[in-house]
């Protein structure tokens, strides 16, 4: 072994050691994983890791894309997310602190009363339909649509925002975890990302005509209260394809698109990923 070779191996060893301990300002970097140190509640978070890394978050093994990126998301009430990383002999926990936000209160009246205080038969339907939605959200495919920048699924007035605490027909309701875009019935609704239709339902009590698209790695988008649906389950769509039209089906007081972005069951804030909003 010559002198230069020895020096090079030593440098590589030092670099490998640093990779396990180095922390950059504003970014976590451990065992070759790069992640933001903090992110606001509702964020979709994209990280990077070395090839062959094993990444586990809340008991779930994360997929690593061919470009070595991975994705997860923090719902509205999450305070921190810790990723366990194993890469060769390097082992580390990388934590992203989730910054709390304050939420608005919105008063909504005129909602069909059977969706606010449903009778037992309707309640049963709501539960069964909720299970179908949960199943679609649980899907984990190898699709890479999540790597694209999102496009607006419809053009209109923002009539409801993520996180608001809603008083519906005088009753406190669960938080609103999507973005409402109000526009006339029939306004085109587009796929926000490329993906595959994982759920199509023409008549759900709460959400009316309902679509869920799977974009891979647990990222999915939801389009509800539609007046028409132009795609079928299993169909591949490209970002920007027409998938339906705005309506007011389900628990709704006027024509609008309720749009959600999710990582599995974690509901994320579309305003943080759509271009040009609150940036
Ligand atoms: Zn909504």
PDB file of C-alpha atoms and ligand atoms in Angstrom:
ATOM      1  CA  UNK A   1       0.000   0.000   0.000  1.00  0.00           C
ATOM      2  CA  UNK A   2       1.596   3.264  -1.051  1.00  0.00           C
ATOM      3  CA  UNK A   3       1.532   6.508   0.905  1.00  0.00           C
ATOM      4  CA  UNK A   4      -1.135   8.215  -1.237  1.00  0.00           C
ATOM      5  CA  UNK A   5      -3.439   5.221  -1.058  1.00  0.00           C
ATOM      6  CA  UNK A   6      -3.085   5.141   2.749  1.00  0.00           C
ATOM      7  CA  UNK A   7      -3.888   8.839   2.949  1.00  0.00           C
ATOM      8  CA  UNK A   8      -6.937   8.414   0.725  1.00  0.00           C
ATOM      9  CA  UNK A   9      -8.354   5.529   2.801  1.00  0.00           C
ATOM     10  CA  UNK A  10      -7.863   7.573   5.973  1.00  0.00           C
ATOM     11  CA  UNK A  11      -9.723  10.502   4.378  1.00  0.00           C
ATOM     12  CA  UNK A  12     -12.554   8.186   3.346  1.00  0.00           C
ATOM     13  CA  UNK A  13     -12.765   6.791   6.896  1.00  0.00           C
ATOM     14  CA  UNK A  14     -12.976  10.302   8.326  1.00  0.00           C
ATOM     15  CA  UNK A  15     -15.665  11.202   5.782  1.00  0.00           C
ATOM     16  CA  UNK A  16     -17.664   8.072   6.710  1.00  0.00           C
ATOM     17  CA  UNK A  17     -17.409   9.007  10.398  1.00  0.00           C
ATOM     18  CA  UNK A  18     -18.489  12.566   9.665  1.00  0.00           C
ATOM     19  CA  UNK A  19     -21.467  11.276   7.678  1.00  0.00           C
ATOM     20  CA  UNK A  20     -22.768   9.757  10.927  1.00  0.00           C
ATOM     21  CA  UNK A  21     -22.362  12.873  12.999  1.00  0.00           C
ATOM     22  CA  UNK A  22     -22.378  15.866  10.717  1.00  0.00           C
ATOM     23  CA  UNK A  23     -25.265  18.309  11.208  1.00  0.00           C
ATOM     24  CA  UNK A  24     -25.730  21.197   8.792  1.00  0.00           C
ATOM     25  CA  UNK A  25     -27.555  24.380   9.752  1.00  0.00           C
ATOM     26  CA  UNK A  26     -31.229  23.907   8.943  1.00  0.00           C
ATOM     27  CA  UNK A  27     -30.820  20.319   7.828  1.00  0.00           C
ATOM     28  CA  UNK A  28     -30.440  17.040   9.644  1.00  0.00           C
ATOM     29  CA  UNK A  29     -27.743  14.835   8.194  1.00  0.00           C
ATOM     30  CA  UNK A  30     -27.073  11.451   9.778  1.00  0.00           C
ATOM     31  CA  UNK A  31     -25.947   8.180   8.218  1.00  0.00           C
ATOM     32  CA  UNK A  32     -26.252   9.918   4.849  1.00  0.00           C
ATOM     33  CA  UNK A  33     -29.889  10.955   5.451  1.00  0.00           C
ATOM     34  CA  UNK A  34     -30.763  14.525   4.678  1.00  0.00           C
ATOM     35  CA  UNK A  35     -33.954  15.969   6.181  1.00  0.00           C
ATOM     36  CA  UNK A  36     -35.156  19.394   7.316  1.00  0.00           C
ATOM     37  CA  UNK A  37     -34.697  20.010  11.046  1.00  0.00           C
ATOM     38  CA  UNK A  38     -38.172  21.443  11.287  1.00  0.00           C
ATOM     39  CA  UNK A  39     -41.344  21.820   9.268  1.00  0.00           C
ATOM     40  CA  UNK A  40     -44.775  23.325   9.919  1.00  0.00           C
ATOM     41  CA  UNK A  41     -47.713  21.086  10.884  1.00  0.00           C
ATOM     42  CA  UNK A  42     -49.369  19.743   7.740  1.00  0.00           C
ATOM     43  CA  UNK A  43     -46.089  19.487   5.789  1.00  0.00           C
ATOM     44  CA  UNK A  44     -45.183  16.975   3.141  1.00  0.00           C
ATOM     45  CA  UNK A  45     -41.533  16.220   3.881  1.00  0.00           C
ATOM     46  CA  UNK A  46     -39.041  14.902   1.340  1.00  0.00           C
ATOM     47  CA  UNK A  47     -35.659  13.549   2.368  1.00  0.00           C
ATOM     48  CA  UNK A  48     -32.697  11.894   0.769  1.00  0.00           C
ATOM     49  CA  UNK A  49     -30.666   8.846   1.834  1.00  0.00           C
ATOM     50  CA  UNK A  50     -27.779   6.719   0.673  1.00  0.00           C
ATOM     51  CA  UNK A  51     -28.504   3.665  -1.467  1.00  0.00           C
ATOM     52  CA  UNK A  52     -29.301   0.605   0.634  1.00  0.00           C
ATOM     53  CA  UNK A  53     -30.422   2.623   3.686  1.00  0.00           C
ATOM     54  CA  UNK A  54     -33.211   1.127   5.778  1.00  0.00           C
ATOM     55  CA  UNK A  55     -35.597   3.850   6.935  1.00  0.00           C
ATOM     56  CA  UNK A  56     -38.319   3.286   9.514  1.00  0.00           C
ATOM     57  CA  UNK A  57     -40.835   5.843  10.717  1.00  0.00           C
ATOM     58  CA  UNK A  58     -43.504   5.047  13.331  1.00  0.00           C
ATOM     59  CA  UNK A  59     -43.036   1.323  12.650  1.00  0.00           C
ATOM     60  CA  UNK A  60     -43.424   1.767   8.892  1.00  0.00           C
ATOM     61  CA  UNK A  61     -40.569   0.997   6.521  1.00  0.00           C
ATOM     62  CA  UNK A  62     -40.203   3.839   4.007  1.00  0.00           C
ATOM     63  CA  UNK A  63     -39.476   3.160   0.356  1.00  0.00           C
ATOM     64  CA  UNK A  64     -36.449   4.730  -1.245  1.00  0.00           C
ATOM     65  CA  UNK A  65     -36.959   5.999  -4.820  1.00  0.00           C
ATOM     66  CA  UNK A  66     -34.418   5.311  -7.594  1.00  0.00           C
ATOM     67  CA  UNK A  67     -33.169   8.906  -7.131  1.00  0.00           C
ATOM     68  CA  UNK A  68     -32.697   8.072  -3.397  1.00  0.00           C
ATOM     69  CA  UNK A  69     -35.468  10.385  -2.196  1.00  0.00           C
ATOM     70  CA  UNK A  70     -38.208   9.356   0.245  1.00  0.00           C
ATOM     71  CA  UNK A  71     -41.352  11.057   1.504  1.00  0.00           C
ATOM     72  CA  UNK A  72     -43.629  11.276   4.514  1.00  0.00           C
ATOM     73  CA  UNK A  73     -45.967  13.820   6.031  1.00  0.00           C
ATOM     74  CA  UNK A  74     -47.009  15.382   9.336  1.00  0.00           C
ATOM     75  CA  UNK A  75     -50.695  15.808  10.176  1.00  0.00           C
ATOM     76  CA  UNK A  76     -52.047  18.884  12.011  1.00  0.00           C
ATOM     77  CA  UNK A  77     -51.385  17.662  15.564  1.00  0.00           C
ATOM     78  CA  UNK A  78     -48.007  15.965  15.118  1.00  0.00           C
ATOM     79  CA  UNK A  79     -45.169  17.545  17.145  1.00  0.00           C
ATOM     80  CA  UNK A  80     -42.173  15.553  15.991  1.00  0.00           C
ATOM     81  CA  UNK A  81     -41.343  12.689  13.681  1.00  0.00           C
ATOM     82  CA  UNK A  82     -38.332  10.463  14.271  1.00  0.00           C
ATOM     83  CA  UNK A  83     -36.855   8.447  11.455  1.00  0.00           C
ATOM     84  CA  UNK A  84     -34.734   5.426  12.367  1.00  0.00           C
ATOM     85  CA  UNK A  85     -31.897   5.043   9.850  1.00  0.00           C
ATOM     86  CA  UNK A  86     -29.666   2.043   9.254  1.00  0.00           C
ATOM     87  CA  UNK A  87     -27.040   2.380   6.565  1.00  0.00           C
ATOM     88  CA  UNK A  88     -24.257  -0.226   6.577  1.00  0.00           C
ATOM     89  CA  UNK A  89     -22.730   0.052  10.046  1.00  0.00           C
ATOM     90  CA  UNK A  90     -24.229   3.470  10.726  1.00  0.00           C
ATOM     91  CA  UNK A  91     -27.316   3.694  12.920  1.00  0.00           C
ATOM     92  CA  UNK A  92     -29.110   6.906  13.890  1.00  0.00           C
ATOM     93  CA  UNK A  93     -32.411   8.497  14.782  1.00  0.00           C
ATOM     94  CA  UNK A  94     -33.187  11.662  12.851  1.00  0.00           C
ATOM     95  CA  UNK A  95     -35.922  13.881  14.268  1.00  0.00           C
ATOM     96  CA  UNK A  96     -37.900  16.521  12.408  1.00  0.00           C
ATOM     97  CA  UNK A  97     -39.551  18.966  14.819  1.00  0.00           C
ATOM     98  CA  UNK A  98     -43.061  19.887  13.670  1.00  0.00           C
ATOM     99  CA  UNK A  99     -43.976  23.492  14.388  1.00  0.00           C
ATOM    100  CA  UNK A 100     -47.497  23.964  15.733  1.00  0.00           C
ATOM    101  CA  UNK A 101     -49.808  26.395  13.934  1.00  0.00           C
ATOM    102  CA  UNK A 102     -52.872  28.297  15.023  1.00  0.00           C
ATOM    103  CA  UNK A 103     -56.087  27.365  13.297  1.00  0.00           C
ATOM    104  CA  UNK A 104     -59.034  29.545  12.333  1.00  0.00           C
ATOM    105  CA  UNK A 105     -62.599  28.921  13.450  1.00  0.00           C
ATOM    106  CA  UNK A 106     -65.168  28.859  10.668  1.00  0.00           C
ATOM    107  CA  UNK A 107     -68.936  28.987  11.094  1.00  0.00           C
ATOM    108  CA  UNK A 108     -70.767  27.038   8.418  1.00  0.00           C
ATOM    109  CA  UNK A 109     -74.561  26.987   8.255  1.00  0.00           C
ATOM    110  CA  UNK A 110     -77.033  25.435   5.846  1.00  0.00           C
ATOM    111  CA  UNK A 111     -75.359  22.014   5.738  1.00  0.00           C
ATOM    112  CA  UNK A 112     -77.860  19.150   5.084  1.00  0.00           C
ATOM    113  CA  UNK A 113     -78.889  18.159   8.639  1.00  0.00           C
ATOM    114  CA  UNK A 114     -78.809  14.386   7.911  1.00  0.00           C
ATOM    115  CA  UNK A 115     -75.023  14.684   7.450  1.00  0.00           C
ATOM    116  CA  UNK A 116     -74.595  16.615  10.733  1.00  0.00           C
ATOM    117  CA  UNK A 117     -76.795  14.436  12.956  1.00  0.00           C
ATOM    118  CA  UNK A 118     -77.196  11.286  10.834  1.00  0.00           C
ATOM    119  CA  UNK A 119     -79.871   8.682  11.657  1.00  0.00           C
ATOM    120  CA  UNK A 120     -78.576   5.156  12.494  1.00  0.00           C
ATOM    121  CA  UNK A 121     -78.933   3.867   8.916  1.00  0.00           C
ATOM    122  CA  UNK A 122     -77.045   6.865   7.526  1.00  0.00           C
ATOM    123  CA  UNK A 123     -74.437   6.518  10.299  1.00  0.00           C
ATOM    124  CA  UNK A 124     -73.868   2.921   9.191  1.00  0.00           C
ATOM    125  CA  UNK A 125     -73.394   4.033   5.590  1.00  0.00           C
ATOM    126  CA  UNK A 126     -70.962   6.762   6.661  1.00  0.00           C
ATOM    127  CA  UNK A 127     -68.870   4.174   8.552  1.00  0.00           C
ATOM    128  CA  UNK A 128     -68.801   1.738   5.616  1.00  0.00           C
ATOM    129  CA  UNK A 129     -67.851   4.509   3.202  1.00  0.00           C
ATOM    130  CA  UNK A 130     -65.183   5.766   5.621  1.00  0.00           C
ATOM    131  CA  UNK A 131     -63.656   2.272   5.607  1.00  0.00           C
ATOM    132  CA  UNK A 132     -63.416   2.365   1.789  1.00  0.00           C
ATOM    133  CA  UNK A 133     -61.658   5.738   1.991  1.00  0.00           C
ATOM    134  CA  UNK A 134     -59.234   4.480   4.682  1.00  0.00           C
ATOM    135  CA  UNK A 135     -58.442   1.433   2.542  1.00  0.00           C
ATOM    136  CA  UNK A 136     -57.578   3.628  -0.455  1.00  0.00           C
ATOM    137  CA  UNK A 137     -55.375   5.839   1.755  1.00  0.00           C
ATOM    138  CA  UNK A 138     -53.539   2.791   3.115  1.00  0.00           C
ATOM    139  CA  UNK A 139     -52.358   1.822  -0.371  1.00  0.00           C
ATOM    140  CA  UNK A 140     -48.602   1.863  -0.874  1.00  0.00           C
ATOM    141  CA  UNK A 141     -47.456   1.632  -4.485  1.00  0.00           C
ATOM    142  CA  UNK A 142     -44.090   2.239  -6.128  1.00  0.00           C
ATOM    143  CA  UNK A 143     -45.449   5.161  -8.209  1.00  0.00           C
ATOM    144  CA  UNK A 144     -43.306   8.280  -8.457  1.00  0.00           C
ATOM    145  CA  UNK A 145     -46.008  10.889  -9.132  1.00  0.00           C
ATOM    146  CA  UNK A 146     -45.271  12.383  -5.680  1.00  0.00           C
ATOM    147  CA  UNK A 147     -41.941  13.649  -6.984  1.00  0.00           C
ATOM    148  CA  UNK A 148     -43.635  16.146  -9.318  1.00  0.00           C
ATOM    149  CA  UNK A 149     -44.620  19.643  -8.237  1.00  0.00           C
ATOM    150  CA  UNK A 150     -48.393  19.764  -7.662  1.00  0.00           C
ATOM    151  CA  UNK A 151     -50.637  21.633 -10.046  1.00  0.00           C
ATOM    152  CA  UNK A 152     -53.906  23.321  -9.041  1.00  0.00           C
ATOM    153  CA  UNK A 153     -56.743  20.800  -9.382  1.00  0.00           C
ATOM    154  CA  UNK A 154     -59.261  23.582 -10.145  1.00  0.00           C
ATOM    155  CA  UNK A 155     -59.354  27.318 -10.585  1.00  0.00           C
ATOM    156  CA  UNK A 156     -61.669  29.234  -8.241  1.00  0.00           C
ATOM    157  CA  UNK A 157     -62.024  31.140  -5.000  1.00  0.00           C
ATOM    158  CA  UNK A 158     -60.461  29.656  -1.851  1.00  0.00           C
ATOM    159  CA  UNK A 159     -63.548  29.174   0.321  1.00  0.00           C
ATOM    160  CA  UNK A 160     -62.138  26.950   3.061  1.00  0.00           C
ATOM    161  CA  UNK A 161     -58.663  26.344   4.414  1.00  0.00           C
ATOM    162  CA  UNK A 162     -56.798  23.505   6.097  1.00  0.00           C
ATOM    163  CA  UNK A 163     -56.940  23.158   9.861  1.00  0.00           C
ATOM    164  CA  UNK A 164     -59.967  25.342  10.541  1.00  0.00           C
ATOM    165  CA  UNK A 165     -62.144  24.347  13.464  1.00  0.00           C
ATOM    166  CA  UNK A 166     -65.675  24.272  12.109  1.00  0.00           C
ATOM    167  CA  UNK A 167     -68.996  24.965  13.758  1.00  0.00           C
ATOM    168  CA  UNK A 168     -71.453  23.293  11.404  1.00  0.00           C
ATOM    169  CA  UNK A 169     -75.162  24.151  11.792  1.00  0.00           C
ATOM    170  CA  UNK A 170     -74.273  25.328  15.336  1.00  0.00           C
ATOM    171  CA  UNK A 171     -72.401  22.126  16.301  1.00  0.00           C
ATOM    172  CA  UNK A 172     -68.614  21.842  16.757  1.00  0.00           C
ATOM    173  CA  UNK A 173     -67.317  19.489  14.067  1.00  0.00           C
ATOM    174  CA  UNK A 174     -64.045  17.772  13.255  1.00  0.00           C
ATOM    175  CA  UNK A 175     -61.338  20.080  11.836  1.00  0.00           C
ATOM    176  CA  UNK A 176     -61.395  20.829   8.129  1.00  0.00           C
ATOM    177  CA  UNK A 177     -58.278  19.165   6.745  1.00  0.00           C
ATOM    178  CA  UNK A 178     -58.470  20.089   3.084  1.00  0.00           C
ATOM    179  CA  UNK A 179     -58.609  23.100   0.805  1.00  0.00           C
ATOM    180  CA  UNK A 180     -61.933  24.255  -0.644  1.00  0.00           C
ATOM    181  CA  UNK A 181     -61.955  25.803  -4.108  1.00  0.00           C
ATOM    182  CA  UNK A 182     -65.321  27.324  -5.002  1.00  0.00           C
ATOM    183  CA  UNK A 183     -66.317  27.593  -8.671  1.00  0.00           C
ATOM    184  CA  UNK A 184     -69.489  26.974 -10.693  1.00  0.00           C
ATOM    185  CA  UNK A 185     -70.794  23.421 -11.083  1.00  0.00           C
ATOM    186  CA  UNK A 186     -69.144  21.838 -14.107  1.00  0.00           C
ATOM    187  CA  UNK A 187     -65.776  23.594 -13.665  1.00  0.00           C
ATOM    188  CA  UNK A 188     -63.020  21.170 -14.698  1.00  0.00           C
ATOM    189  CA  UNK A 189     -61.197  19.243 -11.963  1.00  0.00           C
ATOM    190  CA  UNK A 190     -57.709  18.037 -12.870  1.00  0.00           C
ATOM    191  CA  UNK A 191     -55.334  15.487 -11.376  1.00  0.00           C
ATOM    192  CA  UNK A 192     -52.881  17.457  -9.209  1.00  0.00           C
ATOM    193  CA  UNK A 193     -50.161  14.837  -9.801  1.00  0.00           C
ATOM    194  CA  UNK A 194     -49.729  11.806 -12.039  1.00  0.00           C
ATOM    195  CA  UNK A 195     -50.987   8.585 -10.524  1.00  0.00           C
ATOM    196  CA  UNK A 196     -53.653   5.918 -10.540  1.00  0.00           C
ATOM    197  CA  UNK A 197     -57.315   6.099  -9.500  1.00  0.00           C
ATOM    198  CA  UNK A 198     -57.488   4.119  -6.252  1.00  0.00           C
ATOM    199  CA  UNK A 199     -61.102   4.941  -5.384  1.00  0.00           C
ATOM    200  CA  UNK A 200     -64.102   6.117  -7.347  1.00  0.00           C
ATOM    201  CA  UNK A 201     -67.471   6.339  -5.625  1.00  0.00           C
ATOM    202  CA  UNK A 202     -70.540   7.993  -7.123  1.00  0.00           C
ATOM    203  CA  UNK A 203     -72.586   8.597  -3.980  1.00  0.00           C
ATOM    204  CA  UNK A 204     -71.032   8.856  -0.547  1.00  0.00           C
ATOM    205  CA  UNK A 205     -73.094  10.469   2.231  1.00  0.00           C
ATOM    206  CA  UNK A 206     -70.416  12.916   3.355  1.00  0.00           C
ATOM    207  CA  UNK A 207     -68.301  13.364   0.251  1.00  0.00           C
ATOM    208  CA  UNK A 208     -70.756  12.738  -2.614  1.00  0.00           C
ATOM    209  CA  UNK A 209     -69.007  11.859  -5.862  1.00  0.00           C
ATOM    210  CA  UNK A 210     -65.554  10.990  -4.593  1.00  0.00           C
ATOM    211  CA  UNK A 211     -62.157  10.313  -6.175  1.00  0.00           C
ATOM    212  CA  UNK A 212     -58.834   9.297  -4.641  1.00  0.00           C
ATOM    213  CA  UNK A 213     -55.629   9.157  -6.685  1.00  0.00           C
ATOM    214  CA  UNK A 214     -52.563   7.218  -5.589  1.00  0.00           C
ATOM    215  CA  UNK A 215     -49.224   8.895  -6.382  1.00  0.00           C
ATOM    216  CA  UNK A 216     -46.946   6.305  -4.841  1.00  0.00           C
ATOM    217  CA  UNK A 217     -45.084   5.916  -1.542  1.00  0.00           C
ATOM    218  CA  UNK A 218     -48.358   6.553   0.397  1.00  0.00           C
ATOM    219  CA  UNK A 219     -49.015   9.977  -1.115  1.00  0.00           C
ATOM    220  CA  UNK A 220     -52.595  10.345  -2.308  1.00  0.00           C
ATOM    221  CA  UNK A 221     -54.925  13.169  -3.291  1.00  0.00           C
ATOM    222  CA  UNK A 222     -58.681  13.378  -2.710  1.00  0.00           C
ATOM    223  CA  UNK A 223     -61.330  15.199  -4.787  1.00  0.00           C
ATOM    224  CA  UNK A 224     -64.836  15.377  -3.368  1.00  0.00           C
ATOM    225  CA  UNK A 225     -68.342  16.909  -3.837  1.00  0.00           C
ATOM    226  CA  UNK A 226     -67.897  16.410  -7.611  1.00  0.00           C
ATOM    227  CA  UNK A 227     -70.804  16.708 -10.084  1.00  0.00           C
ATOM    228  CA  UNK A 228     -69.237  14.242 -12.502  1.00  0.00           C
ATOM    229  CA  UNK A 229     -66.341  11.799 -12.592  1.00  0.00           C
ATOM    230  CA  UNK A 230     -64.481  11.071 -15.822  1.00  0.00           C
ATOM    231  CA  UNK A 231     -62.168   8.246 -14.746  1.00  0.00           C
ATOM    232  CA  UNK A 232     -62.543   4.692 -13.505  1.00  0.00           C
ATOM    233  CA  UNK A 233     -60.791   2.799 -10.698  1.00  0.00           C
ATOM    234  CA  UNK A 234     -57.374   1.537 -11.735  1.00  0.00           C
ATOM    235  CA  UNK A 235     -57.010   4.131 -14.510  1.00  0.00           C
ATOM    236  CA  UNK A 236     -53.628   5.813 -14.870  1.00  0.00           C
ATOM    237  CA  UNK A 237     -53.792   9.600 -15.066  1.00  0.00           C
ATOM    238  CA  UNK A 238     -51.219  12.287 -15.785  1.00  0.00           C
ATOM    239  CA  UNK A 239     -50.996  15.539 -13.858  1.00  0.00           C
ATOM    240  CA  UNK A 240     -53.422  17.982 -15.481  1.00  0.00           C
ATOM    241  CA  UNK A 241     -55.767  15.335 -16.941  1.00  0.00           C
ATOM    242  CA  UNK A 242     -59.463  16.081 -16.501  1.00  0.00           C
ATOM    243  CA  UNK A 243     -60.777  13.667 -13.869  1.00  0.00           C
ATOM    244  CA  UNK A 244     -64.124  15.255 -13.037  1.00  0.00           C
ATOM    245  CA  UNK A 245     -66.067  18.452 -12.507  1.00  0.00           C
ATOM    246  CA  UNK A 246     -66.903  20.630  -9.530  1.00  0.00           C
ATOM    247  CA  UNK A 247     -70.257  20.055  -7.843  1.00  0.00           C
ATOM    248  CA  UNK A 248     -71.960  20.134  -4.479  1.00  0.00           C
ATOM    249  CA  UNK A 249     -72.684  16.444  -3.840  1.00  0.00           C
ATOM    250  CA  UNK A 250     -72.496  15.109  -0.255  1.00  0.00           C
ATOM    251  CA  UNK A 251     -72.122  17.356   2.809  1.00  0.00           C
ATOM    252  CA  UNK A 252     -71.749  20.653   0.988  1.00  0.00           C
ATOM    253  CA  UNK A 253     -73.478  24.017   0.888  1.00  0.00           C
ATOM    254  CA  UNK A 254     -72.538  25.098  -2.625  1.00  0.00           C
ATOM    255  CA  UNK A 255     -70.430  24.082  -5.614  1.00  0.00           C
ATOM    256  CA  UNK A 256     -66.779  23.663  -4.666  1.00  0.00           C
ATOM    257  CA  UNK A 257     -63.943  21.166  -4.798  1.00  0.00           C
ATOM    258  CA  UNK A 258     -62.713  19.881  -1.452  1.00  0.00           C
ATOM    259  CA  UNK A 259     -59.124  18.847  -2.160  1.00  0.00           C
ATOM    260  CA  UNK A 260     -56.887  16.860   0.182  1.00  0.00           C
ATOM    261  CA  UNK A 261     -53.264  15.756   0.099  1.00  0.00           C
ATOM    262  CA  UNK A 262     -52.278  12.851   2.313  1.00  0.00           C
ATOM    263  CA  UNK A 263     -49.457  10.617   3.358  1.00  0.00           C
ATOM    264  CA  UNK A 264     -51.380   7.438   4.178  1.00  0.00           C
ATOM    265  CA  UNK A 265     -53.888   8.578   6.842  1.00  0.00           C
ATOM    266  CA  UNK A 266     -52.011  11.807   7.706  1.00  0.00           C
ATOM    267  CA  UNK A 267     -53.856  14.735   6.202  1.00  0.00           C
ATOM    268  CA  UNK A 268     -51.486  17.412   4.910  1.00  0.00           C
ATOM    269  CA  UNK A 269     -52.004  21.068   4.031  1.00  0.00           C
ATOM    270  CA  UNK A 270     -52.477  21.508   0.256  1.00  0.00           C
ATOM    271  CA  UNK A 271     -51.556  25.197   0.640  1.00  0.00           C
ATOM    272  CA  UNK A 272     -48.014  24.173   1.608  1.00  0.00           C
ATOM    273  CA  UNK A 273     -47.483  22.248  -1.643  1.00  0.00           C
ATOM    274  CA  UNK A 274     -49.601  24.040  -4.250  1.00  0.00           C
ATOM    275  CA  UNK A 275     -47.654  26.662  -6.186  1.00  0.00           C
ATOM    276  CA  UNK A 276     -48.010  30.313  -5.336  1.00  0.00           C
ATOM    277  CA  UNK A 277     -50.036  30.052  -2.129  1.00  0.00           C
ATOM    278  CA  UNK A 278     -48.845  31.356   1.245  1.00  0.00           C
ATOM    279  CA  UNK A 279     -45.209  31.280   0.194  1.00  0.00           C
TER     280      UNK A 279
HETATM  281 ZN1  LIG B   1     -63.795  21.231   2.406  1.00  0.00          ZN
END
